[in-house]
Coordinates of C-alpha atoms in Angstrom, one line a residue:
M1 CA 148.2 52.4 143.3
L2 CA 148.3 50.8 139.6
F3 CA 144.6 50.7 139.6
R4 CA 144.5 54.8 140.6
N5 CA 146.8 56.0 137.8
R6 CA 145.5 54.3 135.0
F7 CA 142.4 55.7 136.1
L8 CA 143.6 59.6 136.1
L9 CA 145.0 58.3 133.0
L10 CA 141.9 57.3 130.8
L11 CA 140.3 60.2 132.4
A12 CA 143.1 62.6 131.4
L13 CA 142.0 60.8 127.4
A14 CA 138.3 61.1 128.4
A15 CA 139.1 64.5 128.7
L16 CA 141.3 64.9 125.6
L17 CA 138.6 63.3 123.4
A18 CA 135.7 65.3 124.7
F19 CA 137.7 68.8 124.2
V20 CA 138.9 67.4 120.6
S21 CA 134.9 66.5 119.9
L22 CA 133.4 70.2 121.1
S23 CA 136.3 71.9 118.9
L24 CA 135.3 70.2 115.9
Q25 CA 131.6 70.7 116.5
F26 CA 132.1 74.4 117.2
F27 CA 134.4 74.8 113.5
H28 CA 131.4 72.7 112.3
L29 CA 134.7 69.9 110.8
I30 CA 131.9 67.0 112.1
P31 CA 128.0 67.2 111.9
V32 CA 125.9 67.6 115.0
S33 CA 123.1 66.0 115.1
T34 CA 120.0 66.8 117.2
A35 CA 116.2 66.1 118.2
K36 CA 115.4 69.0 116.8
N37 CA 116.8 68.6 113.7
E38 CA 116.5 65.3 113.7
V39 CA 114.2 64.1 109.8
S40 CA 110.9 61.7 111.3
S41 CA 109.9 59.1 109.1
K42 CA 106.6 61.7 108.8
S43 CA 109.4 64.3 107.1
R44 CA 111.6 62.3 104.6
K45 CA 109.6 63.8 101.5
R46 CA 109.9 67.9 102.8
I47 CA 112.3 69.3 100.9
M48 CA 113.3 72.6 102.3
P49 CA 117.2 73.3 102.7
E50 CA 119.0 74.0 105.7
P51 CA 119.8 77.6 105.6
V52 CA 122.6 78.7 104.5
T53 CA 125.3 82.0 104.2
E54 CA 124.7 83.8 100.8
P55 CA 126.3 82.0 97.3
P56 CA 128.7 83.8 95.3
G57 CA 126.5 83.8 92.6
A58 CA 122.5 82.9 91.5
D59 CA 121.4 80.8 93.5
P60 CA 117.7 79.6 93.3
V61 CA 117.0 78.5 96.4
Y62 CA 119.2 80.4 98.5
E63 CA 116.6 83.3 96.7
A64 CA 113.4 81.3 97.4
L65 CA 114.1 80.9 101.0
L66 CA 115.0 84.2 101.2
Y67 CA 111.5 85.1 99.2
C68 CA 109.5 82.6 102.0
N69 CA 111.7 84.6 105.2
I70 CA 110.4 82.2 107.5
P71 CA 110.0 83.7 111.2
S72 CA 112.7 83.2 112.7
V73 CA 115.5 84.9 115.6
A74 CA 114.7 88.5 116.3
E75 CA 115.6 89.8 113.2
R76 CA 119.1 92.9 113.1
S77 CA 117.7 96.5 112.1
M78 CA 118.4 99.9 111.5
E79 CA 115.7 101.3 111.6
G80 CA 115.7 104.6 114.3
H81 CA 119.2 105.0 113.8
A82 CA 120.0 108.8 113.7
P83 CA 122.7 111.0 115.6
H84 CA 121.5 111.8 119.2
H85 CA 120.4 115.4 118.6
F86 CA 117.9 113.7 115.6
K87 CA 114.1 113.8 116.5
L88 CA 112.1 111.8 114.9
V89 CA 109.0 113.2 113.6
S90 CA 106.9 110.4 111.9
V91 CA 107.4 107.3 110.0
H92 CA 105.6 105.9 107.1
V93 CA 105.5 102.3 105.9
F94 CA 105.0 99.8 103.7
I95 CA 104.1 96.1 103.7
R96 CA 103.7 93.5 101.5
H97 CA 101.0 91.0 103.2
G98 CA 102.5 88.1 105.1
D99 CA 102.4 84.1 103.3
R100 CA 99.9 83.2 102.0
Y101 CA 98.2 80.2 100.1
P102 CA 98.8 79.8 96.5
L103 CA 96.4 81.9 94.0
Y104 CA 96.1 78.9 91.6
V105 CA 96.6 75.6 91.1
I106 CA 98.5 73.6 89.0
P107 CA 96.1 71.5 86.9
K108 CA 94.3 68.3 88.0
T109 CA 96.9 68.0 91.4
K110 CA 95.9 68.0 94.9
R111 CA 95.9 71.0 96.3
P112 CA 98.5 72.0 98.8
E113 CA 97.4 70.9 103.0
I114 CA 98.0 74.1 104.5
D115 CA 95.9 74.9 107.8
C116 CA 95.2 78.4 107.7
T117 CA 94.0 78.2 111.7
L118 CA 96.2 79.9 114.0
V119 CA 97.0 77.3 116.9
A120 CA 99.8 77.9 120.1
N121 CA 101.2 74.6 119.3
R122 CA 102.4 75.0 116.0
K123 CA 104.9 77.2 114.6
P124 CA 105.7 79.3 113.3
Y125 CA 104.8 81.3 117.2
H126 CA 104.7 84.2 118.3
P127 CA 104.4 84.9 121.7
K128 CA 101.1 87.6 121.3
L129 CA 99.2 85.4 118.6
E130 CA 97.1 84.4 121.3
A131 CA 95.9 87.4 122.6
F132 CA 95.5 88.8 118.4
V133 CA 93.3 85.9 118.3
S134 CA 91.0 86.7 120.8
H135 CA 91.5 91.0 120.3
M136 CA 90.9 89.9 116.4
S137 CA 87.8 87.7 117.7
K138 CA 86.1 91.2 119.6
G139 CA 86.4 93.8 116.5
S140 CA 83.0 92.8 114.9
G141 CA 82.7 96.4 115.5
A142 CA 85.5 97.7 114.1
S143 CA 85.3 100.6 111.8
F144 CA 86.1 100.4 108.1
E145 CA 85.8 102.2 105.1
S146 CA 83.3 99.9 103.2
P147 CA 83.7 97.3 101.5
L148 CA 86.1 96.6 104.3
H149 CA 83.6 95.8 107.2
S150 CA 82.8 92.6 105.6
L151 CA 86.1 91.3 105.9
P152 CA 87.7 88.6 108.1
L153 CA 90.4 90.0 110.7
Y154 CA 92.0 86.9 110.7
P155 CA 92.7 83.7 108.9
S156 CA 90.3 80.7 110.0
H157 CA 90.3 77.7 107.6
Q158 CA 91.5 74.4 108.5
L159 CA 92.1 73.9 104.8
C160 CA 93.3 78.1 103.3
E161 CA 91.3 79.4 100.3
M162 CA 92.8 80.2 97.7
G163 CA 95.1 83.8 98.7
E164 CA 94.1 83.2 102.2
L165 CA 96.9 84.6 105.3
T166 CA 98.4 81.7 106.6
Q167 CA 99.7 81.6 110.6
T168 CA 103.3 82.2 108.8
G169 CA 101.9 85.2 107.5
V170 CA 100.3 86.3 110.7
V171 CA 103.3 85.8 113.0
Q172 CA 105.7 87.5 109.7
H173 CA 104.1 90.8 111.1
L174 CA 103.5 90.4 114.6
Q175 CA 107.3 90.5 114.3
N176 CA 107.5 93.4 112.5
G177 CA 105.0 95.2 114.4
Q178 CA 107.8 94.5 117.8
L179 CA 110.4 95.4 115.6
L180 CA 108.7 98.6 115.2
R181 CA 107.3 99.2 117.9
D182 CA 110.9 98.8 120.4
I183 CA 112.2 101.3 118.2
Y184 CA 109.8 103.7 117.4
L185 CA 107.7 103.4 120.9
K186 CA 109.9 102.7 123.5
K187 CA 113.2 104.3 121.7
H188 CA 112.0 106.8 120.3
K189 CA 108.4 108.1 121.4
L190 CA 106.4 108.6 118.5
L191 CA 103.4 108.0 119.5
P192 CA 102.2 109.5 122.8
S193 CA 100.9 107.5 125.4
D194 CA 97.1 109.1 125.2
W195 CA 97.1 108.6 121.4
S196 CA 94.8 109.6 119.2
T197 CA 93.4 107.8 115.9
G198 CA 94.6 111.0 114.4
Q199 CA 98.2 109.9 114.9
L200 CA 97.9 107.3 112.5
Y201 CA 96.9 106.8 108.7
L202 CA 95.9 103.1 107.9
E203 CA 95.5 102.0 103.9
T204 CA 94.7 99.0 103.0
T205 CA 93.9 97.6 99.3
G206 CA 90.8 95.2 99.6
K207 CA 92.2 91.8 100.2
S208 CA 91.7 89.6 104.0
R209 CA 95.5 88.8 103.2
T210 CA 96.5 92.8 103.4
L211 CA 93.8 94.2 105.8
Q212 CA 95.0 90.9 107.9
S213 CA 98.5 91.8 107.4
G214 CA 98.4 95.4 109.4
L215 CA 95.9 94.6 111.9
A216 CA 98.8 92.0 112.6
L217 CA 101.2 94.8 112.4
L218 CA 99.7 97.4 114.5
Y219 CA 98.9 94.5 117.5
G220 CA 102.5 94.2 117.2
F221 CA 103.3 98.0 117.3
L222 CA 100.7 99.9 119.5
P223 CA 101.0 99.3 123.2
D224 CA 97.0 99.9 123.1
F225 CA 95.7 98.2 120.7
D226 CA 91.9 99.8 121.3
W227 CA 89.3 99.0 118.1
K228 CA 87.7 102.6 118.8
K229 CA 91.2 104.4 117.1
I230 CA 91.4 101.8 114.7
Y231 CA 90.4 103.2 111.5
F232 CA 91.6 101.8 108.0
R233 CA 90.9 103.4 104.4
H234 CA 89.9 101.1 100.9
Q235 CA 92.2 101.7 98.3
P236 CA 90.5 100.0 95.0
S237 CA 94.0 99.9 93.4
A238 CA 97.8 98.0 94.0
L239 CA 98.9 101.3 93.1
F240 CA 97.7 103.0 95.6
C241 CA 96.5 105.9 93.1
S242 CA 93.3 106.9 94.8
G243 CA 91.8 109.2 92.3
N244 CA 94.9 109.9 90.0
C245 CA 95.2 105.5 88.6
Y246 CA 94.2 106.3 84.3
C247 CA 98.0 107.0 83.1
P248 CA 97.9 105.9 79.7
V249 CA 101.7 106.5 79.2
R250 CA 102.3 104.1 82.2
N251 CA 100.0 101.3 80.8
H252 CA 101.6 102.0 77.7
Y253 CA 105.6 101.3 79.6
L254 CA 104.1 98.0 80.9
E255 CA 102.1 96.2 77.5
K256 CA 106.4 97.2 76.4
E257 CA 107.3 95.1 79.6
Q258 CA 105.1 92.8 79.4
R259 CA 107.0 92.3 75.2
R260 CA 110.1 91.4 76.8
Q261 CA 109.3 89.0 79.1
Y262 CA 107.5 87.0 77.0
L263 CA 110.3 87.5 74.6
L264 CA 112.9 86.4 77.7
R265 CA 110.7 83.4 78.5
L266 CA 110.7 82.3 74.0
K267 CA 114.7 82.5 74.5
N268 CA 115.2 80.3 77.4
N269 CA 114.9 76.5 75.7
Q270 CA 115.1 75.5 79.4
L271 CA 112.2 76.2 81.0
E272 CA 110.7 75.4 78.0
R273 CA 111.4 71.8 78.2
T274 CA 110.5 72.3 82.3
Y275 CA 107.1 73.3 80.9
G276 CA 106.9 70.6 79.1
D277 CA 108.1 67.7 81.5
M278 CA 105.3 68.6 84.3
A279 CA 102.8 69.3 81.9
R280 CA 103.8 65.4 81.1
I281 CA 103.2 64.9 83.9
V282 CA 99.6 66.2 84.9
D283 CA 98.6 65.2 81.8
V284 CA 98.0 68.7 80.4
P285 CA 98.7 71.2 77.5
T286 CA 102.5 73.0 77.9
K287 CA 100.2 76.2 77.2
Q288 CA 97.5 75.4 80.0
L289 CA 100.4 74.8 82.5
R290 CA 102.2 78.1 82.1
A291 CA 99.0 79.9 81.8
A292 CA 98.8 78.4 86.0
N293 CA 101.6 80.2 86.8
P294 CA 103.4 76.9 89.1
I295 CA 105.6 78.8 90.4
D296 CA 103.3 80.3 92.5
S297 CA 101.9 77.0 94.1
M298 CA 105.7 75.7 94.5
L299 CA 106.8 78.3 96.3
C300 CA 103.7 77.5 98.6
H301 CA 105.2 74.4 99.1
F302 CA 108.5 74.4 99.5
C303 CA 108.0 77.8 102.5
H304 CA 106.2 75.1 104.1
N305 CA 107.9 72.4 103.1
V306 CA 105.8 70.1 102.0
S307 CA 106.6 68.1 98.6
F308 CA 105.7 69.1 95.8
P309 CA 102.4 67.2 93.7
C310 CA 103.2 63.3 92.5
T311 CA 100.6 61.9 89.5
R312 CA 100.6 58.3 88.0
N313 CA 103.4 60.1 85.3
G314 CA 105.2 60.8 88.2
C315 CA 107.0 64.0 90.6
I316 CA 107.1 67.7 89.9
G317 CA 110.5 68.1 91.8
M318 CA 112.7 70.2 92.8
E319 CA 114.8 70.7 89.0
H320 CA 111.8 71.8 87.8
F321 CA 111.4 74.9 90.3
K322 CA 114.9 75.3 90.0
V323 CA 114.9 75.6 86.5
I324 CA 111.3 78.4 87.0
K325 CA 113.4 80.4 89.7
M326 CA 116.1 81.1 88.2
H327 CA 114.2 82.9 84.9
Q328 CA 112.5 84.9 87.3
I329 CA 116.0 86.1 88.4
E330 CA 117.6 86.1 85.0
D331 CA 114.1 88.0 84.8
E332 CA 115.1 90.2 87.0
R333 CA 118.4 91.1 85.7
E334 CA 116.9 91.4 82.6
R335 CA 114.5 94.0 83.6
Q336 CA 117.0 96.6 85.6
E337 CA 119.4 96.4 82.3
K338 CA 116.7 97.2 79.8
K339 CA 114.9 100.1 82.3
L340 CA 111.6 99.4 80.2
Y341 CA 110.2 98.7 83.8
L342 CA 111.7 102.0 84.6
G343 CA 108.9 104.2 82.6
Y344 CA 106.2 102.2 84.5
A345 CA 107.2 102.5 88.4
L346 CA 108.2 106.3 88.2
L347 CA 104.5 107.0 86.8
G348 CA 102.9 103.8 88.8
A349 CA 104.3 104.7 91.8
H350 CA 103.9 109.0 91.4
P351 CA 100.9 109.3 93.6
I352 CA 101.9 107.3 96.9
L353 CA 105.5 109.3 96.4
N354 CA 103.5 112.3 95.7
Q355 CA 100.8 111.5 99.1
T356 CA 103.7 110.5 101.2
I357 CA 106.0 113.6 100.6
G358 CA 102.7 115.6 101.8
R359 CA 102.7 114.3 104.7
M360 CA 106.5 114.6 105.9
Q361 CA 105.6 118.1 104.2
R362 CA 103.0 118.6 106.6
A363 CA 104.6 117.2 109.2
A364 CA 108.0 119.5 109.0
E365 CA 105.6 122.5 109.4
G366 CA 104.8 121.6 112.7
R367 CA 101.0 121.0 111.5
R368 CA 98.7 118.7 113.4
G369 CA 98.6 115.2 111.7
E370 CA 99.6 111.6 111.3
L371 CA 102.6 110.4 112.8
F372 CA 102.5 106.6 111.5
A373 CA 101.5 106.0 108.0
L374 CA 101.1 102.3 106.9
Y375 CA 100.0 101.3 103.5
S376 CA 99.5 97.9 103.6
A377 CA 99.9 95.9 100.4
H378 CA 101.3 93.8 97.8
D379 CA 104.6 93.1 95.6
V380 CA 102.6 94.8 92.6
T381 CA 102.9 97.6 95.4
L382 CA 106.0 98.1 96.4
S383 CA 108.5 96.7 93.5
P384 CA 107.1 100.0 91.3
V385 CA 107.9 101.8 94.8
L386 CA 112.2 100.2 94.6
S387 CA 112.7 100.4 91.1
A388 CA 111.2 104.3 91.0
L389 CA 113.5 105.1 94.1
G390 CA 116.3 104.1 91.9
L391 CA 117.0 101.0 94.3
K392 CA 118.7 98.8 92.0
E393 CA 119.9 96.3 93.5
A394 CA 116.6 95.5 95.8
R395 CA 115.4 92.1 95.4
F396 CA 112.3 91.6 94.6
P397 CA 109.7 91.8 97.7
R398 CA 109.3 88.9 100.1
F399 CA 106.2 88.1 102.0
A400 CA 106.0 90.6 105.1
A401 CA 108.5 92.8 103.0
R402 CA 108.9 96.2 104.9
L403 CA 109.9 99.6 102.9
I404 CA 109.9 102.6 105.3
F405 CA 110.1 106.7 105.0
E406 CA 111.4 108.1 108.3
L407 CA 111.2 112.3 108.9
W408 CA 113.9 113.4 111.4
Q409 CA 114.1 117.3 112.5
D410 CA 117.8 118.7 113.6
R411 CA 117.5 120.0 116.7
E412 CA 120.7 121.9 116.5
K413 CA 118.7 123.2 113.4
P414 CA 115.2 122.8 113.6
S415 CA 113.9 124.4 110.0
E416 CA 116.4 121.6 108.4
H417 CA 115.1 118.2 108.1
S418 CA 115.9 114.8 106.3
V419 CA 114.4 111.3 105.5
R420 CA 116.0 107.5 106.4
I421 CA 114.7 105.2 103.8
L422 CA 114.9 101.4 105.3
Y423 CA 114.4 98.1 103.1
N424 CA 113.6 95.4 105.2
G425 CA 115.7 97.0 108.2
V426 CA 118.9 97.9 105.4
D427 CA 119.6 101.2 105.3
V428 CA 119.3 102.5 101.5
T429 CA 118.5 106.1 102.0
F430 CA 122.1 106.3 99.7
H431 CA 121.2 104.2 97.4
T432 CA 118.2 106.3 96.0
S433 CA 119.0 107.7 92.4
F434 CA 118.3 111.3 94.4
C435 CA 120.4 111.1 97.5
R436 CA 122.9 108.5 96.0
D437 CA 125.5 111.1 96.4
H438 CA 125.0 113.6 98.5
H439 CA 127.1 111.5 101.5
K440 CA 130.0 112.7 100.1
R441 CA 129.2 116.5 100.1
S442 CA 127.6 115.9 104.1
L443 CA 128.6 113.6 107.2
K444 CA 125.2 113.7 107.8
P445 CA 123.8 110.2 107.6
M446 CA 120.2 110.9 106.2
C447 CA 119.3 113.0 102.8
P448 CA 117.8 116.5 103.1
L449 CA 113.9 116.3 102.8
E450 CA 114.0 118.9 100.0
N451 CA 116.0 116.1 97.4
L452 CA 112.7 113.7 97.9
V453 CA 110.6 116.5 97.5
R454 CA 112.2 117.6 94.2
F455 CA 112.5 114.1 93.2
V456 CA 109.0 113.1 93.5
K457 CA 107.2 117.2 92.2
K458 CA 110.4 117.9 89.1
D459 CA 113.1 114.8 88.4
M460 CA 110.2 111.4 88.2
F461 CA 109.5 113.7 85.6
V462 CA 112.6 114.6 83.8
A463 CA 114.2 110.4 84.2
L464 CA 110.8 109.8 81.8
G465 CA 112.4 112.4 78.9
G466 CA 108.8 113.6 77.1
G467 CA 109.2 117.3 78.5
G468 CA 106.4 116.6 80.9
T469 CA 106.4 118.6 84.5
N470 CA 103.2 116.5 86.3
Y471 CA 101.6 113.5 86.6
H472 CA 98.4 114.6 84.5
D473 CA 100.7 115.7 81.4
A474 CA 103.2 113.1 81.9
C475 CA 100.7 110.0 82.0
H476 CA 98.5 112.1 79.0
R477 CA 101.7 113.3 76.7
E478 CA 101.8 111.8 73.0
G479 CA 104.0 110.5 70.7
L480 CA 105.8 107.6 72.4

């Protein structure tokens, strides 16, 4: 009897301890170690910190993690949200290419060993990855506008080439495509089951990383990826300005903005000391190191959790990375304050915005045309568009960033059309300069199409000053 009572007492104590332990783990009061997160001897030098919640102030590591945009669980997004009596008419998607290998090499250091082949047993992974590779390998006869037909349709080098899309970049856009498919096709039936080439508008720059990113998004998006229906147009300019690229005033604004960047860098003594220390480590003049844009290569190391390079003089480290990344954050902040970039952005973004509202207007009038437009582009494409729209709080475009314009029709008032604008899944419609105050006067959770049209056709030129009323005059006005 005594043994039995002791046994029951021990059992009760064990249960109590288990409950307390689980409670502490649930409230994160003690650390939990799992096989997934254990550090092996092979990964001790890796640099990736654990993801954290948003810090109260500017944090270079947190901002870098957001920039990497490492694929994880399906993200929550606000695309496709509208009252039940609204019909989705068309969607216009601007993307930045996915994660890529660096464009620059830190002098006298070994290139980061990143494998650009696409394999199923390596993270990050997507269920459609193998099918994507199989489908792309059969697309040699795809009909693209020259010179796109000469580009590879998917990355395939064991050691990535400079600027090449990585497996992470492919997975980022397969995930983007699947997310948009669930919203726009499954929920809103944007495309009919027998969709045709004319219902898609696809455009990309002449870089393999943008073409491949666009193909990955489409493969995740379309229910039936038919090579006969896929036609990408080539855009020679990263601004997507087509035949309207000559703009002397835009270039003038860009020169003033570059001058601002230069002066800010000169004032940052900590940044100069950091560049000097890194130059000492790699044994090159500071000017040569700075010209190699080391943050580009360092971000690749950071995003892929690979240690920074070392030489016999020492190692480039996280402290160097933090200083340079923090300077980028400060540069973004000053850019918003001084507004020199805004003139460049308004003129740089006008051609592509003008093209977009033209498509929207044709769709609103019921004319046959594109239901889904995709522009596969770069950070230097999205950044001026975000600034031109007045999205002051928008972060610099991360890898696989997406900016989406949705056109909606009110079924109760069929002649009325509205737009929603979303950046990385967040509804930013009422943060734009042309619709910032509209929600105070209307209960509709979107902006009248006329507001966007008036902004592109008139208000963008008013914001520039100088009396110009059209793109040509604004680009060629004198007296600046």
